[in-house]
Amino acid sequence: MLAGVLALAGAGSARAVTDDAAALTLEPLSGSPGTEVVVTGGGFDRCAPTVVRVNALNRQAVANTAQILWSGTEVATATVGSNGSIMSSFRVPGDAKPARYTVEAHCTDIPDVAYTEEFEVTRTLVPVPDLIGMHRDEAGEELIREGLVLGQVTGDGETVQRQKPGVGTTAEAGSAVDIHLGTLPRPTVVPNIVRLTRAQAIAALAAAELRLGRVSGRGDVVRSQDPKAGETVSRDSAVDITVGSATRLVVVPRVIRRTTEAAAEILRDRGLVLGPVDGDGERIRDQFPEPGTKVPVGSAVSVTTERDKVAPVLVQVPNVVGRTVNVARPALTGAGLVLGGQPAGDRTVASQKPAAGTFVKPRSVVTVTLVALPMVQVPDLVGHGADRARTALSDLGLVFDGGSASDRDIVSQQPAAGTLVPVGTTVTVTFDQPSSAWAAVVVLGALLLGVGAAIYRVVRLRLDQSFVRNKVKVVVRQTALRGPRITESNRSPAMPVVRIEPHADAGTHTLEEV
């Protein structure tokens, strides 16, 4: 009975101690993996050292211990002092993820005597190293040594100009650090400024994104330069010059669109020389100095050339409609064209694109539409009747469409005559219209024209006869003469002689003046 009471009292005491959360403390309460944590606590009286009697004269104290658990896993042990206190330390596991974990301390022999506290695992922070001035590869190696990685790299320079995060800050282990390498100076070619005035030299250097450096000597004309013309330097570099007295100036002629040979001759006539030639073309596209600029005699004019643009060569598309693929393909290949797709060789081309006669670039693709039926040529039906047209189409395997107006002629057809079409194609025709009131008008007009022409001939004949009677006096004698005779009237005044030749044509005479 007494033992049971003591056991119940002990159990109640253990529960009371366990509920005392203030009995266990951690220092610190948060940290990254690998952080050292100091554990202190009190209330472990039941775990206090016990005194064991060795013999009648000696007694020995046996120390009890407490276990330190990290989420249920033992990470350290602590010796319980005589006053029931403990003190120990452990390191946060290296694989611990950022979260809140429970740290528990309990007596080794009496697990019911236990106390807990929470510890928050944070991300590992490492100092960001100074990367300014390092080359890209060197900066990457330094970041790896510090537990970081190289992030985004911008710029085309050689050394680090900026970094993010900056120097002196901290970053999570394994995070990236971005760097900017700056801008690599772009190269440029030094122009020829010898024999130019100082102002012209400054303008020429500015056009090449260079600047004037040291100036030696007296005068306004450049005698020498450093770096030399044609050298490649970084942009914004300085060009030193030596100047001298001015010389006679000449006007730079225009040599654009000229060949280099012609330009050299033109410049030579002006006392100038052809300078550096940029490009491999035949004709000059640009020049410096510009036309109209005044430069000293002997100055060089640099030029840029370009190739003449050659008009593209075109080929004419042949007509392959109505031909089989085996015939159309060589025809197109011979013209420098390509037959589109992979059509079967025994089929017939019904249409093509581009159309025949079109001019296209060589190696262009000609797309064709194929039919399995044979192709025939549409006959010319215009001017024929319906029966004859129907028979002609039927003989070719075509279909007639146009009615049965056998008494009228065809005036148009579709498709047109000569078109290649597949067998079975319908040919539509149009007949002329029957005569109407217009026909009567045409007939009446023709009659009126005929009557008018007859009246004109009668009037003209009468006028001719009247003219002859008034102007010529003729005496006609019918005698037994064997031939025509010329008779002149003695009574008539001097008049032209007229020869009269009678004919057996009902009194018609031909008069001819002699």
Coordinates of C-alpha atoms in Angstrom, one line a residue, residues 10 118 511:
G10 CA 6.2 10.2 -7.8
E118 CA 11.7 24.7 -29.9
L511 CA -14.7 60.4 -176.9

